[in-house]
């Protein structure tokens, strides 16, 4: 006799999950009317485009690198400004440090809304308001980065900072004492790790943002694509890939070291 | 005592040095991209003014027109999530430490996935638009590439995290590779799989809002269209619809997660 060892309800629920996935998938796939001939046409074009991609040229490398630096700088500046803004606002929002419940609630709602709008849309709006260029990039990035940092900062303040905040409060410390002598010193390393992580995300995003007109290497990539210049495009993609790859390694190392330090 | 003092002094010097480097980097950055601080901070109220005056009130006259893009976006999300989760599942089993058939396969797949993930999504989308022409197809494929890069890594991480003992126990009974997968690994990996797949669906909804910018369909195309025509009150409506859609999807997936996990 077979003895079932898995949890029945879990199994049943999981079956439901897959059933619904398939039931949703089939009508959606038909709804989109993907045409086979379009697909084959596209695939037929692949060898030709690959051939064009492989004309490796180092000609555009200097321009690519300068624009890459611009991208990095846009990310850097927007992260710096966001750190200041979010440090200010997080302590007004976090449950354990909020001076006023109502203001905290209102700010929280705004942060949720800001976070929901994708970064690209923010940048698009900033470009429409400020015109093309890196300043629009910094402005557009400011909103998503700040809201991301506020969300992670407040979570940390409420989670790990609680004890020191309570201790200072019990001693009769004022709000300033709570923030500057309690929360910030305890959370210093965690905040730095979050900022490093955020910087990594932001750099990845600035590359994209150039493509909607906010300066940096994305502008070049967009130009290459629209003029079908695949050789420099490959170079650009490689530059982006290597940068993001190195950044991933570095931030992982920083986070690891900070985690070790904190222990 | 002296040693402690020295260490303290070194720490202080280090802190000063990093502060100095930070300030230098900031100044260099401002100079390099000719960042005009005054203009920037003057621009912020202008920007807010732009948001709240030019965009308000949202123009809700032709709501019916947006039904199709919303359905498109949802269908994009479902199709891309399902396809990429199947592909990423196979890749993840081949590239996780404890299930990879051969180290060479593992390393090769890892680098491919890392490449797919680190080339920005919009670049993939633009290249695919060049390949397949404007329409839904490049959008779907761009979302699938996004999903493979994202899910394969997360699935592989969840597979690597599972409890070794069950696997060893099953191995000790002389199970084959596939039996090991089915009896020991898959049951433990299931919650991770479901959770990440739901998360992927949320991401595709956000991403398909962006896809429209390069002509790959979805609700993003409406944003671009209305902004190019300076019909900002319509843009506001589209953005609102998008926010509601994202929040609704997040709510639903959260409920499913609570039920299943």
XYZ file of C-alpha atoms in Angstrom:
524
model
C 0.000 0.000 0.000
C 1.186 3.486 -0.766
C 1.452 5.796 2.192
C 1.022 9.458 1.267
C 3.642 11.571 3.016
C 2.829 15.039 1.748
C 0.413 17.417 3.383
C -2.919 16.980 1.614
C -4.272 20.516 1.837
C -0.996 21.997 0.630
C -0.923 19.612 -2.289
C -4.477 20.461 -3.198
C -3.786 24.185 -3.039
C -0.702 23.815 -5.156
C -2.664 21.848 -7.733
C -5.184 24.680 -7.817
C -2.391 27.145 -8.409
C -1.137 25.283 -11.455
C -4.633 24.672 -12.764
C -5.423 28.378 -12.587
C -2.115 29.218 -14.218
C -2.968 27.012 -17.200
C -6.592 28.140 -17.355
C -5.457 31.772 -17.474
C -2.611 31.136 -19.862
C -4.550 29.595 -22.733
C -7.135 32.358 -23.346
C -4.477 35.035 -22.807
C -2.188 33.429 -25.355
C -5.029 33.372 -27.874
C -6.109 36.892 -26.993
C -2.692 38.288 -27.868
C -2.912 36.775 -31.375
C 0.772 36.067 -31.704
C 1.301 35.351 -35.356
C 3.531 32.515 -36.379
C 4.646 34.189 -39.621
C 5.739 37.310 -37.727
C 7.717 35.103 -35.422
C 9.391 33.266 -38.295
C 10.162 36.559 -40.052
C 11.850 37.784 -36.902
C 13.805 34.598 -36.433
C 14.820 34.751 -40.081
C 16.323 38.163 -39.449
C 18.432 36.906 -36.546
C 21.492 35.643 -38.487
C 21.722 38.895 -40.429
C 21.565 41.019 -37.291
C 23.994 38.790 -35.437
C 26.414 39.227 -38.320
C 26.096 43.007 -37.997
C 26.528 42.773 -34.247
C 29.793 40.952 -34.660
C 31.575 43.750 -36.525
C 33.310 44.671 -33.349
C 34.653 48.201 -33.374
C 36.448 50.003 -30.594
C 35.856 53.343 -32.267
C 32.987 54.408 -30.029
C 34.471 53.131 -26.816
C 35.712 56.521 -25.487
C 32.307 58.173 -26.004
C 30.606 55.191 -24.439
C 32.824 55.388 -21.385
C 32.263 59.134 -20.881
C 28.517 58.619 -21.154
C 28.779 55.695 -18.768
C 30.478 57.999 -16.285
C 27.599 60.455 -16.749
C 25.140 57.659 -15.996
C 27.030 56.706 -12.849
C 27.111 60.344 -11.753
C 23.383 60.781 -12.293
C 22.779 57.747 -10.105
C 25.276 58.977 -7.514
C 23.794 62.461 -7.207
C 20.223 61.272 -7.042
C 21.125 58.725 -4.377
C 22.899 61.395 -2.286
C 19.951 63.776 -2.423
C 17.551 60.910 -1.755
C 19.528 59.821 1.293
C 19.172 63.283 2.826
C 15.486 63.525 2.018
C 14.658 60.040 3.178
C 16.627 60.355 6.421
C 14.578 63.434 7.194
C 11.274 61.866 6.289
C 11.791 58.336 7.649
C 11.909 59.525 11.225
C 8.659 61.387 10.684
C 7.056 58.223 9.308
C 8.430 55.323 11.354
C 5.989 54.205 14.041
C 8.478 54.337 16.888
C 9.777 57.841 16.119
C 6.861 59.622 14.412
C 6.097 62.861 16.268
C 2.582 63.034 14.850
C 0.439 60.063 13.872
C -1.678 61.888 11.315
C 1.251 63.405 9.430
C 2.949 60.012 9.462
C -0.109 58.373 7.936
C -0.410 61.006 5.225
C 3.277 60.761 4.322
C 3.066 56.978 4.238
C 0.226 57.127 1.739
C 2.203 59.506 -0.488
C 5.202 57.183 -0.368
C 3.043 54.236 -1.429
C 1.694 56.161 -4.399
C 5.130 57.414 -5.428
C 6.523 53.895 -5.182
C 3.821 52.416 -7.352
C 4.602 54.620 -10.335
C 7.454 52.990 -12.263
C 10.767 54.852 -12.376
C 10.634 55.231 -16.119
C 7.362 57.126 -15.891
C 8.850 59.494 -13.313
C 11.770 60.216 -15.570
C 9.487 60.704 -18.533
C 7.550 63.287 -16.529
C 10.759 64.980 -15.396
C 12.014 65.163 -18.969
C 8.710 66.675 -20.057
C 9.030 69.325 -17.362
C 12.769 70.111 -17.410
C 13.799 69.198 -20.903
C 16.319 66.588 -21.997
C 19.475 66.095 -19.993
C 21.033 64.739 -16.889
C 19.244 67.156 -14.533
C 15.909 65.670 -15.554
C 17.421 62.263 -14.881
C 18.422 63.218 -11.352
C 15.021 64.768 -10.688
C 13.106 61.821 -12.087
C 15.143 59.297 -10.141
C 14.723 61.251 -6.943
C 11.144 60.103 -6.441
C 11.525 56.332 -6.729
C 14.885 56.245 -4.907
C 13.628 58.371 -2.034
C 10.495 56.313 -1.627
C 12.485 53.082 -1.748
C 14.911 54.350 0.888
C 12.104 55.675 3.091
C 10.376 52.336 2.965
C 13.472 50.359 3.880
C 14.665 52.903 6.470
C 11.352 53.018 8.304
C 11.166 49.222 8.337
C 14.622 49.118 9.913
C 13.847 51.858 12.425
C 10.722 50.038 13.551
C 12.411 46.671 13.622
C 15.916 46.996 15.041
C 15.948 50.557 16.312
C 13.006 50.052 18.624
C 14.967 49.060 21.724
C 17.348 51.983 21.753
C 14.510 54.373 20.962
C 12.482 53.068 23.878
C 15.472 53.204 26.186
C 16.150 56.850 25.404
C 12.496 57.711 25.666
C 12.348 56.068 29.082
C 15.201 58.310 30.190
C 13.225 61.341 29.124
C 15.144 62.073 25.912
C 13.614 64.452 23.382
C 12.833 63.598 19.784
C 16.247 64.887 18.694
C 17.939 62.643 21.246
C 15.939 59.693 20.055
C 16.889 60.273 16.440
C 20.516 61.349 16.707
C 21.685 59.398 19.748
C 19.402 56.401 19.491
C 18.288 55.429 16.026
C 21.058 56.730 13.765
C 24.074 55.217 15.568
C 22.388 51.818 15.936
C 21.238 51.682 12.364
C 24.296 53.279 10.749
C 25.667 50.114 9.113
C 22.271 48.801 8.065
C 21.521 52.112 6.406
C 24.827 52.056 4.543
C 24.088 48.554 3.268
C 20.648 49.661 2.089
C 22.142 52.686 0.368
C 24.712 50.508 -1.408
C 21.944 48.210 -2.587
C 19.872 51.169 -3.703
C 22.812 52.615 -5.620
C 23.137 49.344 -7.505
C 19.478 49.419 -8.533
C 19.652 53.085 -9.462
C 22.654 52.626 -11.744
C 20.830 49.841 -13.561
C 17.916 52.198 -13.944
C 19.902 55.216 -15.176
C 21.072 53.146 -18.106
C 17.468 52.635 -19.111
C 16.552 56.227 -18.375
C 18.892 57.557 -20.985
C 16.683 55.766 -23.456
C 13.791 58.081 -22.626
C 16.012 61.157 -22.823
C 17.541 61.647 -19.399
C 21.206 61.647 -20.306
C 23.912 59.064 -19.915
C 24.794 55.937 -21.839
C 21.174 55.079 -22.576
C 20.938 57.999 -24.996
C 23.740 56.468 -27.049
C 22.164 53.012 -26.951
C 18.857 54.441 -28.122
C 20.597 56.230 -31.000
C 22.413 53.086 -32.072
C 19.202 51.114 -32.048
C 17.216 53.660 -34.009
C 19.961 54.011 -36.649
C 20.502 50.229 -36.790
C 24.175 50.588 -35.833
C 24.582 47.202 -34.292
C 28.365 47.067 -33.987
C 28.668 49.964 -31.517
C 25.432 48.782 -29.878
C 27.095 45.492 -28.978
C 30.006 47.453 -27.526
C 27.559 49.547 -25.495
C 25.700 46.495 -24.222
C 28.980 44.907 -23.177
C 30.059 48.081 -21.368
C 26.737 48.173 -19.511
C 26.882 44.484 -18.734
C 30.417 44.636 -17.343
C 29.628 47.720 -15.253
C 26.512 46.223 -13.720
C 28.278 42.932 -13.132
C 31.191 44.596 -11.311
C 28.777 46.728 -9.333
C 26.858 43.641 -8.246
C 30.081 42.044 -7.010
C 31.242 45.192 -5.203
C 27.943 45.875 -3.450
C 27.696 42.224 -2.429
C 31.146 42.521 -0.880
C 30.304 45.809 0.852
C 27.109 44.353 2.260
C 28.942 41.268 3.475
C 31.601 43.359 5.181
C 29.021 45.605 6.799
C 27.102 42.570 8.010
C 30.308 41.161 9.510
C 31.105 44.486 11.135
C 27.673 44.726 12.652
C 28.038 41.335 14.267
C 46.353 51.505 26.144
C 48.537 53.042 23.493
C 47.380 50.485 20.976
C 43.771 51.309 21.610
C 44.549 54.974 21.133
C 46.304 54.248 17.872
C 43.414 52.205 16.578
C 41.016 54.950 17.537
C 43.176 57.482 15.742
C 43.403 55.273 12.684
C 39.652 54.889 12.646
C 39.226 58.618 12.855
C 41.687 59.145 10.004
C 39.870 56.573 7.928
C 36.565 58.284 8.563
C 38.018 61.657 7.628
C 39.516 60.201 4.475
C 36.231 58.631 3.375
C 34.422 61.878 4.095
C 36.994 63.748 2.025
C 36.685 61.254 -0.838
C 32.931 61.543 -0.697
C 33.014 65.348 -0.903
C 35.554 65.217 -3.716
C 33.425 62.746 -5.650
C 30.366 64.943 -5.203
C 32.173 68.050 -6.407
C 33.629 66.189 -9.375
C 30.166 64.851 -10.252
C 28.566 68.264 -10.136
C 31.319 69.666 -12.309
C 31.360 66.785 -14.776
C 27.705 66.800 -15.752
C 27.487 70.595 -15.358
C 24.865 70.162 -12.720
C 23.317 73.540 -11.983
C 22.248 73.324 -8.351
C 20.254 76.551 -8.380
C 18.401 75.645 -11.538
C 17.777 72.175 -10.156
C 16.196 73.335 -6.939
C 14.215 75.947 -8.819
C 13.079 73.161 -11.100
C 11.520 71.150 -8.296
C 8.610 73.520 -7.613
C 8.168 73.906 -11.360
C 7.996 70.152 -11.655
C 5.451 69.839 -8.869
C 3.486 72.644 -10.441
C 3.632 70.758 -13.735
C 2.348 67.624 -12.008
C -0.489 69.241 -10.138
C -1.615 71.909 -12.588
C -1.036 70.491 -16.062
C -2.114 66.997 -15.089
C -5.125 67.840 -12.978
C -7.930 67.119 -13.260
C -7.612 63.748 -14.980
C -9.578 63.566 -18.175
C -12.006 60.673 -17.754
C -13.967 61.165 -20.961
C -12.765 58.150 -22.865
C -12.277 55.543 -20.209
C -13.604 52.865 -22.544
C -10.600 53.415 -24.795
C -8.256 52.201 -22.076
C -9.963 48.861 -21.477
C -8.057 47.209 -24.267
C -4.574 48.350 -23.181
C -5.342 47.213 -19.635
C -6.431 43.772 -20.862
C -3.370 43.671 -23.110
C -1.113 44.421 -20.183
C -2.705 41.733 -17.999
C -2.549 39.175 -20.799
C 1.101 40.118 -21.402
C 1.765 39.506 -17.750
C 0.082 36.103 -17.635
C 1.629 34.753 -20.813
C 5.116 36.067 -20.046
C 5.021 34.834 -16.450
C 3.909 31.329 -17.375
C 6.374 30.886 -20.232
C 9.325 32.378 -18.389
C 8.580 30.401 -15.233
C 8.664 27.138 -17.186
C 11.923 28.012 -18.960
C 13.510 29.423 -15.821
C 12.541 26.307 -13.867
C 14.488 24.059 -16.229
C 17.458 26.423 -16.206
C 17.358 26.714 -12.418
C 17.560 22.951 -11.919
C 20.490 22.830 -14.297
C 22.335 25.657 -12.550
C 21.691 25.131 -8.841
C 24.629 23.624 -6.941
C 22.789 20.621 -5.654
C 20.922 19.653 -8.804
C 23.275 20.614 -11.632
C 24.182 17.574 -13.716
C 27.686 18.876 -14.448
C 29.728 21.869 -13.207
C 30.366 23.030 -16.776
C 26.629 23.240 -17.479
C 26.153 25.151 -14.254
C 28.827 27.759 -14.915
C 27.800 28.216 -18.545
C 24.127 28.714 -17.687
C 24.972 31.011 -14.824
C 26.895 33.356 -17.100
C 24.152 33.312 -19.736
C 21.502 34.136 -17.158
C 23.646 36.840 -15.628
C 24.092 38.368 -19.082
C 20.357 38.306 -19.767
C 19.698 39.900 -16.389
C 22.319 42.599 -16.598
C 21.422 43.898 -20.024
C 18.663 46.402 -19.297
C 15.151 45.352 -20.096
C 14.466 48.327 -22.355
C 17.504 47.431 -24.458
C 16.138 43.932 -24.954
C 12.770 45.379 -25.826
C 14.235 47.786 -28.398
C 16.300 45.098 -30.072
C 13.265 42.828 -30.205
C 11.207 45.628 -31.737
C 13.835 45.860 -34.468
C 13.614 42.098 -34.973
C 9.869 41.519 -34.881
C 8.444 44.894 -35.755
C 6.103 46.983 -33.612
C 3.400 45.025 -31.798
C 2.767 42.519 -29.071
C 5.433 40.012 -30.006
C 8.531 42.005 -29.044
C 6.786 42.958 -25.811
C 6.106 39.359 -24.880
C 9.635 38.271 -25.696
C 11.162 41.162 -23.776
C 9.092 40.244 -20.724
C 10.092 36.608 -21.096
C 13.773 37.532 -21.234
C 13.299 39.701 -18.147
C 11.553 36.796 -16.432
C 14.192 34.235 -17.313
C 17.020 36.408 -16.011
C 15.156 37.178 -12.827
C 13.437 33.881 -12.045
C 16.246 31.487 -12.952
C 18.505 33.110 -10.380
C 15.859 33.230 -7.646
C 14.643 29.673 -8.310
C 18.221 28.420 -8.235
C 18.782 30.199 -4.923
C 15.637 28.617 -3.419
C 16.693 25.192 -4.670
C 20.101 25.643 -3.088
C 18.528 26.623 0.200
C 16.472 23.453 0.680
C 17.172 20.988 3.440
C 19.968 18.587 2.494
C 18.865 15.746 4.734
C 15.771 14.832 2.780
C 17.820 14.717 -0.407
C 20.427 12.513 1.238
C 17.768 10.198 2.607
C 16.212 9.759 -0.798
C 19.626 9.271 -2.364
C 20.414 6.559 0.181
C 17.461 4.513 -1.063
C 19.103 4.393 -4.459
C 16.815 6.864 -6.189
C 17.622 8.048 -9.701
C 18.186 11.724 -10.518
C 14.577 12.289 -11.542
C 13.197 10.447 -8.519
C 15.413 12.576 -6.306
C 14.001 15.706 -7.918
C 10.425 14.559 -7.587
C 10.495 13.173 -4.042
C 12.973 15.343 -2.221
C 13.615 18.600 -4.005
C 10.389 19.665 -5.683
C 8.136 19.393 -2.586
C 10.491 21.623 -0.608
C 11.004 24.039 -3.441
C 7.285 24.491 -4.180
C 6.572 27.411 -1.798
C 9.584 29.325 -3.137
C 8.482 28.627 -6.684
C 4.947 29.863 -6.137
C 6.040 32.936 -4.240
C 8.604 34.038 -6.818
C 6.286 33.309 -9.720
C 3.627 35.539 -8.188
C 6.242 38.224 -7.651
C 7.247 37.895 -11.289
C 3.652 38.540 -12.307
C 3.699 41.783 -10.323
C 6.919 42.782 -12.036
C 5.602 42.071 -15.522
C 2.682 44.392 -14.880
C 5.070 47.179 -13.893
C 7.366 46.396 -16.784
C 4.658 46.320 -19.413
C 3.834 49.860 -18.394
C 7.301 50.716 -19.653
C 7.259 48.534 -22.738
C 4.936 50.890 -24.569
C 7.664 53.507 -24.655
C 9.576 51.559 -27.288
C 6.486 50.574 -29.236
C 5.940 47.152 -27.752
C 2.289 47.508 -26.765
C 0.543 47.568 -23.400
C -0.640 50.502 -21.349
C 2.745 52.230 -21.617
C 1.985 53.037 -25.237
C -0.991 55.133 -24.064
C 1.280 57.075 -21.708
C 3.708 57.829 -24.478
C 0.964 58.669 -26.941
C -0.837 61.119 -24.662
C 2.411 62.756 -23.555
C 3.647 63.187 -27.106
C 0.376 64.966 -27.890
C 0.695 67.089 -24.704
C -2.669 65.750 -23.513
C -1.432 65.647 -19.950
C -4.869 65.316 -18.375
C -5.278 62.075 -20.297
C -1.813 60.971 -19.175
C -2.963 61.496 -15.620
C -5.889 59.143 -16.222
C -3.648 56.485 -17.728
C -1.139 56.760 -14.891
C -3.973 56.504 -12.357
C -5.298 53.401 -14.095
C -1.809 51.969 -14.004
C -1.399 52.651 -10.296
C -4.735 51.030 -9.552
C -3.824 48.045 -11.683
C -0.466 47.561 -9.959
C -2.017 47.899 -6.510
C -4.826 45.484 -7.401
C -2.389 42.887 -8.713
C -0.232 43.271 -5.613
C -3.288 42.794 -3.428
C -4.417 39.685 -5.280
C -0.997 38.042 -5.276
C -0.645 38.829 -1.589
C -3.935 37.087 -0.883
C -2.914 34.054 -2.942
C 0.365 33.919 -1.036
C -1.437 33.981 2.293
C -3.719 31.171 1.184
C -1.023 28.954 -0.257
C 2.033 29.396 1.929
